[in-house]
CSV table of C-alpha atoms in Angstrom, one decimal:
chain,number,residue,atom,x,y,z
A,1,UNK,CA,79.0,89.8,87.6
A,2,UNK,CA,80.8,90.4,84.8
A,3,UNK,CA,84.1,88.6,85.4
A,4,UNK,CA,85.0,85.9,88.0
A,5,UNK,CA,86.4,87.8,90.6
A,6,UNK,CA,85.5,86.9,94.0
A,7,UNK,CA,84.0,88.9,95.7
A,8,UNK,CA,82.3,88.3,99.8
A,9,UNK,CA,79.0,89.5,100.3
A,10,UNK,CA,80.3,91.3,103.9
A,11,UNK,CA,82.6,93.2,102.0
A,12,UNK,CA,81.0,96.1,102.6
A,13,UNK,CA,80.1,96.4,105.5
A,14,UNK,CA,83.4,96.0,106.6
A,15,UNK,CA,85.1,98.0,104.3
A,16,UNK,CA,82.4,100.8,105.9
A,17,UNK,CA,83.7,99.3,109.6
A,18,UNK,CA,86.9,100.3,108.4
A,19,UNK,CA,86.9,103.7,107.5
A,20,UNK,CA,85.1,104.7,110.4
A,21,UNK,CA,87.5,103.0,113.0
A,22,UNK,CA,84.3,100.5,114.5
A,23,UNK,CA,87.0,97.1,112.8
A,24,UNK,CA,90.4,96.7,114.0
A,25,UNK,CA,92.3,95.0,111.6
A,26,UNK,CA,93.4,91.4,111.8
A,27,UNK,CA,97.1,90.4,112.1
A,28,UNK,CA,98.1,88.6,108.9
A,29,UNK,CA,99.3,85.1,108.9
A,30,UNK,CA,102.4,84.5,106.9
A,31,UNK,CA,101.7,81.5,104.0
A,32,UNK,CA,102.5,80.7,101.5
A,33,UNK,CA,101.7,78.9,98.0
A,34,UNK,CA,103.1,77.4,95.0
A,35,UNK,CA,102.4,77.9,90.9
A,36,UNK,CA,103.7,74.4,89.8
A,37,UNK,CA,104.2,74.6,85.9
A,38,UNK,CA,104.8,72.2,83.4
A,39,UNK,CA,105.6,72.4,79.9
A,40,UNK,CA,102.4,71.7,77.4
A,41,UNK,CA,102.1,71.2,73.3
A,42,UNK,CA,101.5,75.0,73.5
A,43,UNK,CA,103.5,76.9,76.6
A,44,UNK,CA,103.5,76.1,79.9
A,45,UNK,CA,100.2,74.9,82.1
A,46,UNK,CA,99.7,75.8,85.5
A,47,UNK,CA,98.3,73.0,88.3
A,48,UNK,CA,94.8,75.0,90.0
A,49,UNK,CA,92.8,73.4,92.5
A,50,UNK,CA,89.0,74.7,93.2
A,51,UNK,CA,88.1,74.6,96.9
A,52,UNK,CA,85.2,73.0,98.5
A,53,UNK,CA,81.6,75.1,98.0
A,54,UNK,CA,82.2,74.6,101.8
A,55,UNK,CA,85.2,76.5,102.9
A,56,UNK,CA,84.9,79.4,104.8
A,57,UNK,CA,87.4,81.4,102.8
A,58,UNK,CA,87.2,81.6,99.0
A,59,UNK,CA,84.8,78.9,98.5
A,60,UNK,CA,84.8,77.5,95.0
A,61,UNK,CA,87.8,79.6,94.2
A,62,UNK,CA,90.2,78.1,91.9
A,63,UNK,CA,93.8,79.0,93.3
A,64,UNK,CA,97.5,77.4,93.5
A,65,UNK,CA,98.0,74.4,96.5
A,66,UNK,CA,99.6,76.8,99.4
A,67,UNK,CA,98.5,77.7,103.4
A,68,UNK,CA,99.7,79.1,106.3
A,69,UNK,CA,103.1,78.3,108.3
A,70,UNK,CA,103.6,75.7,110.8
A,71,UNK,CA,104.9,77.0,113.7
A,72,UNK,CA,107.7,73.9,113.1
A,73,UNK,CA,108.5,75.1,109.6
A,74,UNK,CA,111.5,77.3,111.5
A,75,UNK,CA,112.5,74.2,112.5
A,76,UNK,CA,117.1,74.5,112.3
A,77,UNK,CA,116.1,70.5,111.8
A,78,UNK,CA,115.3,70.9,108.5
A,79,UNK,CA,117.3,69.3,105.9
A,80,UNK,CA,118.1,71.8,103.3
A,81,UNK,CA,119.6,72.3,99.6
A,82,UNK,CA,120.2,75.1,97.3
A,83,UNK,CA,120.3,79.0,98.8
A,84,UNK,CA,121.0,79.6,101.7
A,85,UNK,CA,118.4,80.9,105.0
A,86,UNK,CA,120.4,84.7,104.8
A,87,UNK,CA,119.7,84.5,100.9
A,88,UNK,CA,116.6,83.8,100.9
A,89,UNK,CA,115.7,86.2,103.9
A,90,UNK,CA,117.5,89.0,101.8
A,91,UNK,CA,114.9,88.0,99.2
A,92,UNK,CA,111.9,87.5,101.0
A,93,UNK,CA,112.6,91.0,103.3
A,94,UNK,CA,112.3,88.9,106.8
A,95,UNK,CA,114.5,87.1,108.8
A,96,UNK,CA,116.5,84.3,108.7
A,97,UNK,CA,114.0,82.0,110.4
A,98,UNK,CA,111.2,83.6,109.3
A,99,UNK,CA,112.4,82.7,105.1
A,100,UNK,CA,113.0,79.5,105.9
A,101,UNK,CA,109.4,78.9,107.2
A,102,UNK,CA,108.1,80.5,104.3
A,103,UNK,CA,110.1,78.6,101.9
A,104,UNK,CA,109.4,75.5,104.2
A,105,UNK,CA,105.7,76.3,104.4
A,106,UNK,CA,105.9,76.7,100.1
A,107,UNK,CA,107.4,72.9,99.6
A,108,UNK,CA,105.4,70.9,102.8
A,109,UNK,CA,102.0,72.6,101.5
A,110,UNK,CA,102.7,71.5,97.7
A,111,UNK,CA,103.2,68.2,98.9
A,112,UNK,CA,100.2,67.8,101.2
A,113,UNK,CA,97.9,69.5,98.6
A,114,UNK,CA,99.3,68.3,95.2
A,115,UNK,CA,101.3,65.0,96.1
A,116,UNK,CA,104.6,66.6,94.5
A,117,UNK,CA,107.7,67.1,96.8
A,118,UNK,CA,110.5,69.5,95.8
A,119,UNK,CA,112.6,67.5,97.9
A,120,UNK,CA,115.8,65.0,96.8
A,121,UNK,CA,118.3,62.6,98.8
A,122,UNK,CA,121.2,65.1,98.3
A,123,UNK,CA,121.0,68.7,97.1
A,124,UNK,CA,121.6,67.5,93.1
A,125,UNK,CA,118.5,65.1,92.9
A,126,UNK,CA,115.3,64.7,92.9
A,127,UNK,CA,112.8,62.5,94.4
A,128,UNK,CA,110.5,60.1,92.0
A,129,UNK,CA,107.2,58.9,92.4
A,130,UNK,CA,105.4,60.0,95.6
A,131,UNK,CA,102.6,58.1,95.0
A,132,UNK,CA,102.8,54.9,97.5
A,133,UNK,CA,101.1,54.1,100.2
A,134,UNK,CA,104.3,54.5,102.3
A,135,UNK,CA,104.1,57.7,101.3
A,136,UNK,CA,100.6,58.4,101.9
A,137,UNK,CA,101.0,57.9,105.5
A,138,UNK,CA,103.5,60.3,106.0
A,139,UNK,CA,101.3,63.0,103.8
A,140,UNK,CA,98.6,61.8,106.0
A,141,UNK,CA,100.5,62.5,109.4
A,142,UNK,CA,102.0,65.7,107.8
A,143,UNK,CA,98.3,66.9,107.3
A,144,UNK,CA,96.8,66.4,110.7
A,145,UNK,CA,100.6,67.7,111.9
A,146,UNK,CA,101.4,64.5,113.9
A,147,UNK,CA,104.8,64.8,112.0
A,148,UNK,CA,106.7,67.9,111.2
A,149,UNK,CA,108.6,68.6,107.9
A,150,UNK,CA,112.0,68.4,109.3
A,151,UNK,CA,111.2,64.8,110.7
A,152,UNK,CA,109.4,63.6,107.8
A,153,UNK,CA,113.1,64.6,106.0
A,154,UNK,CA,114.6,62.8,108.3
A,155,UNK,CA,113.0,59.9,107.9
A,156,UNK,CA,113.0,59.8,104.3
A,157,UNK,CA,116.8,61.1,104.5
A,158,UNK,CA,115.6,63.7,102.1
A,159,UNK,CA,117.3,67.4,101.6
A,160,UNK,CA,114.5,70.4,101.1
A,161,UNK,CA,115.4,71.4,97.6
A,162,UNK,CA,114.9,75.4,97.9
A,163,UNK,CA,116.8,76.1,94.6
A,164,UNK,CA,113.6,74.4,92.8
A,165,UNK,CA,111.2,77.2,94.1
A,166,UNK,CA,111.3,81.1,92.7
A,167,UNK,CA,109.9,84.0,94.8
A,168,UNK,CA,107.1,85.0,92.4
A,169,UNK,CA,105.2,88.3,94.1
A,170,UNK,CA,103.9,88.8,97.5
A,171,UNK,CA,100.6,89.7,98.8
A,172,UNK,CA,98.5,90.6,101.9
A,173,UNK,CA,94.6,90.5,102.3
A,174,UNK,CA,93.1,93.1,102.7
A,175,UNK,CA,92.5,95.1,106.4
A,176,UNK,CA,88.8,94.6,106.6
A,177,UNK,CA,89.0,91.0,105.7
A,178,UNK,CA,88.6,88.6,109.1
A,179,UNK,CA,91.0,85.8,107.5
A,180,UNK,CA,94.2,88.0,106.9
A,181,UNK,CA,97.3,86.1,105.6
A,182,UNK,CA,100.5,87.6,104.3
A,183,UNK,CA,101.0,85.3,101.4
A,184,UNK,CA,104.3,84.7,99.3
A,185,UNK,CA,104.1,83.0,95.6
A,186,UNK,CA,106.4,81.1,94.4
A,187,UNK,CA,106.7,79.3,91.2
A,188,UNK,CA,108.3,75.6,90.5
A,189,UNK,CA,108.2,73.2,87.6
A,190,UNK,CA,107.1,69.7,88.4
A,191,UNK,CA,109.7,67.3,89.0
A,192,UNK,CA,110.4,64.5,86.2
A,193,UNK,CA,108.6,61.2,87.4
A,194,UNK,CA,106.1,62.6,89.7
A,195,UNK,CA,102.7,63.4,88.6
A,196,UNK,CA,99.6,65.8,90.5
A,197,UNK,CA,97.0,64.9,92.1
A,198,UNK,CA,94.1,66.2,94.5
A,199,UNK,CA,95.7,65.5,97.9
A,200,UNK,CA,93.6,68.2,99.6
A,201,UNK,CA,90.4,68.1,101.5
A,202,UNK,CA,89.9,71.6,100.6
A,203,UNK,CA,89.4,70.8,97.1
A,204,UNK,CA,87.3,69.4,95.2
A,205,UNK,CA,88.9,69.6,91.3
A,206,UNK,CA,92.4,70.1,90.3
A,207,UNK,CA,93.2,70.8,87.0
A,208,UNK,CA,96.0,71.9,84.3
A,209,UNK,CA,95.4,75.1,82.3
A,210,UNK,CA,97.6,77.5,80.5
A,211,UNK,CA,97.6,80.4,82.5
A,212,UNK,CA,96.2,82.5,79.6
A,213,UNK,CA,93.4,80.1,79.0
A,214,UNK,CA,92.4,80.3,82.9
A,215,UNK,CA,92.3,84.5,82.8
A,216,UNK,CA,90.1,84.3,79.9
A,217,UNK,CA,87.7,82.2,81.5
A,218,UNK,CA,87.8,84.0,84.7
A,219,UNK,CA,87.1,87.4,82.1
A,220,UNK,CA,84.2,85.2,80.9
A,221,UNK,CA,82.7,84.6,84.4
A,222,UNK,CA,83.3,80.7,84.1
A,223,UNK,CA,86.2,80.9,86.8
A,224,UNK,CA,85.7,81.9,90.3
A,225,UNK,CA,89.3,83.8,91.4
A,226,UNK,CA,90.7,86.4,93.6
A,227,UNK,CA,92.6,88.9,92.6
A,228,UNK,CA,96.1,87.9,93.1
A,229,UNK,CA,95.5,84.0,91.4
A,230,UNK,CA,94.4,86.2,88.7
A,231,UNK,CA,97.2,89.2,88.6
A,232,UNK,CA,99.8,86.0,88.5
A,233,UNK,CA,97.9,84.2,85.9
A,234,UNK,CA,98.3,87.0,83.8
A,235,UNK,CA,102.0,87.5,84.6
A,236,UNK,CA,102.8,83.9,83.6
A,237,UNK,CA,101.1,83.8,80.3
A,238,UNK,CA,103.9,85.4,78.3
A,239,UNK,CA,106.7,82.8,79.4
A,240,UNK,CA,106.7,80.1,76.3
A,241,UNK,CA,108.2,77.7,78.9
A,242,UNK,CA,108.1,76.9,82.4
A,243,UNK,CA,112.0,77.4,82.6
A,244,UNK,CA,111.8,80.7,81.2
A,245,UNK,CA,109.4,81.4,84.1
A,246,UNK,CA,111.3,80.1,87.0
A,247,UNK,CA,114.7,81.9,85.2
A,248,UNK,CA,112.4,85.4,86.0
A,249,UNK,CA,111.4,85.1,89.2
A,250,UNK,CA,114.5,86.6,90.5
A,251,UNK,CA,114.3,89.9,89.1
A,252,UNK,CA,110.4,89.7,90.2
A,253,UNK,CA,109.5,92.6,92.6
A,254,UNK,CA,107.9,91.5,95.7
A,255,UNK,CA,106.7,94.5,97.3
A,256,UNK,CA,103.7,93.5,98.9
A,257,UNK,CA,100.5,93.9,97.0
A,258,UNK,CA,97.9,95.4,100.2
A,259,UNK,CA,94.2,96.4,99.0
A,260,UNK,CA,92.8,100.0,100.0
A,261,UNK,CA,89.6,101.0,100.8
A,262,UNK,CA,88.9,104.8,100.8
A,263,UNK,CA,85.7,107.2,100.6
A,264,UNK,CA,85.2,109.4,97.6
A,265,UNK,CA,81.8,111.3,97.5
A,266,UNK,CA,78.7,108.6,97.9
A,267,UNK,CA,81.2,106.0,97.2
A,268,UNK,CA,83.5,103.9,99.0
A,269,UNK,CA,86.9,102.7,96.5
A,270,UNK,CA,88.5,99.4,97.2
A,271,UNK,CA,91.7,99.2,94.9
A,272,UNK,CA,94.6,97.1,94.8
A,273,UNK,CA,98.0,99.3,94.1
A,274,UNK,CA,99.5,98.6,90.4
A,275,UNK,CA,95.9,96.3,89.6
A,276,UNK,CA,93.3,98.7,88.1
A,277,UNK,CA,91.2,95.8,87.2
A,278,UNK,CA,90.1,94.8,90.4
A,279,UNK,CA,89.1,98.5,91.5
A,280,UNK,CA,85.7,97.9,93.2
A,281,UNK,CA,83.2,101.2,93.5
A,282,UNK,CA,80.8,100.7,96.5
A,283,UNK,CA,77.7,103.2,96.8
A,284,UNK,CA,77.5,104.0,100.4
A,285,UNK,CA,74.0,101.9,100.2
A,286,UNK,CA,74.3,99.6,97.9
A,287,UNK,CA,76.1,96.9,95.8
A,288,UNK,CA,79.7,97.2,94.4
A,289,UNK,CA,80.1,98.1,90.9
């Protein structure tokens, strides 16, 4: 292939399913994921994670640390800082409980993938290091949900820090795909005195790249990506510092990004709106070009 773009085998054959009503689209899950920057000798870098040659979506992708809500990430429990739930639900275009599971499901999934909490003991602060085995056990229980977000707060008598995240862009899998998720993107800078690391069992590298650097190797082939990891990778390489990028994300438009699949002559189209570059053309009996 000439680029990195990932791209399922089954593709079309569904995509044909599709446009002849034999598949019935999947509900989406909502998720959410996280573009945690930090300042470099030369711009921003970006933390990416690469997941396992064994996972059943996206293997060997490189993408942001993120997944789907926990049904507790509603939770009123939750301890929180910064914009308010009817802010952030104007923002995100859902309701009040919805946003805050979003923005809940953006900081708990950051911490259980990356080992960085946006999280402080009152709404002004920070925590530090994250790194202790105290801490461990609480990622650990987080992970295989034997504790909830709001009581792992609790316990640590921490405030979620919602004013340190910045609703990025917003996108949706595709119909035909049979792992749908309706995914929000957020970006965040890493909090002073905690450091990365690969937390995740659906990873097997993590990495710091300058979002520039990481679409050019994806352009190269080298990186394995999907299409929105790469749309925002492109989108962040202007900023010159990971404040300017988080100071953006405001005026960001998050009209959901949805892929379309329609037939034109011998050829089935799969495009994603305002992304020309990951317009697929699928012969009606072959490969995708």
């Amino acid at each position: 292939m000439a680029n990195g773009q990932w791209y399922p085998p089954e593709w079309p054959d569904r995509i044909r399913a599709l446009a002849d009503g034999t598949l019935s689209p999947v509900t989406p899950k909502r998720a959410a994921t996280v573009m945690l920057l930090r300042d470099g000798d030369t711009g921003p870098v970006v933390h990416m994670l690469r997941r396992r040659a064994s996972m059943a979506f996206a293997a060997g992708a490189y993408a942001y640390p993120g997944g789907g809500v926990d049904p507790r990430d509603d939770d009123r429990g939750v301890r929180w800082a910064g914009p308010t739930r009817a802010w952030w639900a104007d923002r995100l275009g859902v309701d009040e409980a919805a946003a805050q599971a979003i923005v809940c499901a953006a900081v708990r999934e950051t911490y259980e993938e990356a080992g960085v909490l946006l999280a402080g003991p009152t709404p002004d602060a920070v925590v530090g290091d994250t790194t202790g085995a105290d801490w461990e056990t609480d990622r650990a229980a987080l992970v295989a949900r034997e504790l909830s977000f709001a009581e792992f707060l609790d316990r640590r008598g921490l405030v979620l820090r919602s004013d340190l995240l910045g609703a990025w862009t917003r996108w949706i899998t595709p119909e035909f795909e049979s792992r749908r998720y309706d995914t929000w993107f957020f970006v965040a800078a890493l909090p002073e005195g905690q450091r990365t690391r690969n937390a995740s069992t659906e990873a097997d590298r993590t990495v710091w790249i300058r979002p520039s650097e990481a679409a050019a190797s994806y352009d190269k082939g080298e990186l394995l990506m999907m299409p929105p990891t790469v749309a925002t990778l492109r989108q962040l390489a202007p900023y010159g510092r990971a404040a300017d990028a988080l100071a953006a994300a405001p005026g960001r438009d998050l009209t959901p990004v949805l892929a379309k699949a329609r037939l034109e002559g011998d050829e089935l189209v799969l495009s994603w709106p305002g992304h020309d570059e990951f317009t697929k053309h699928i012969p009606t009996g072959g490969a995708p070009a």
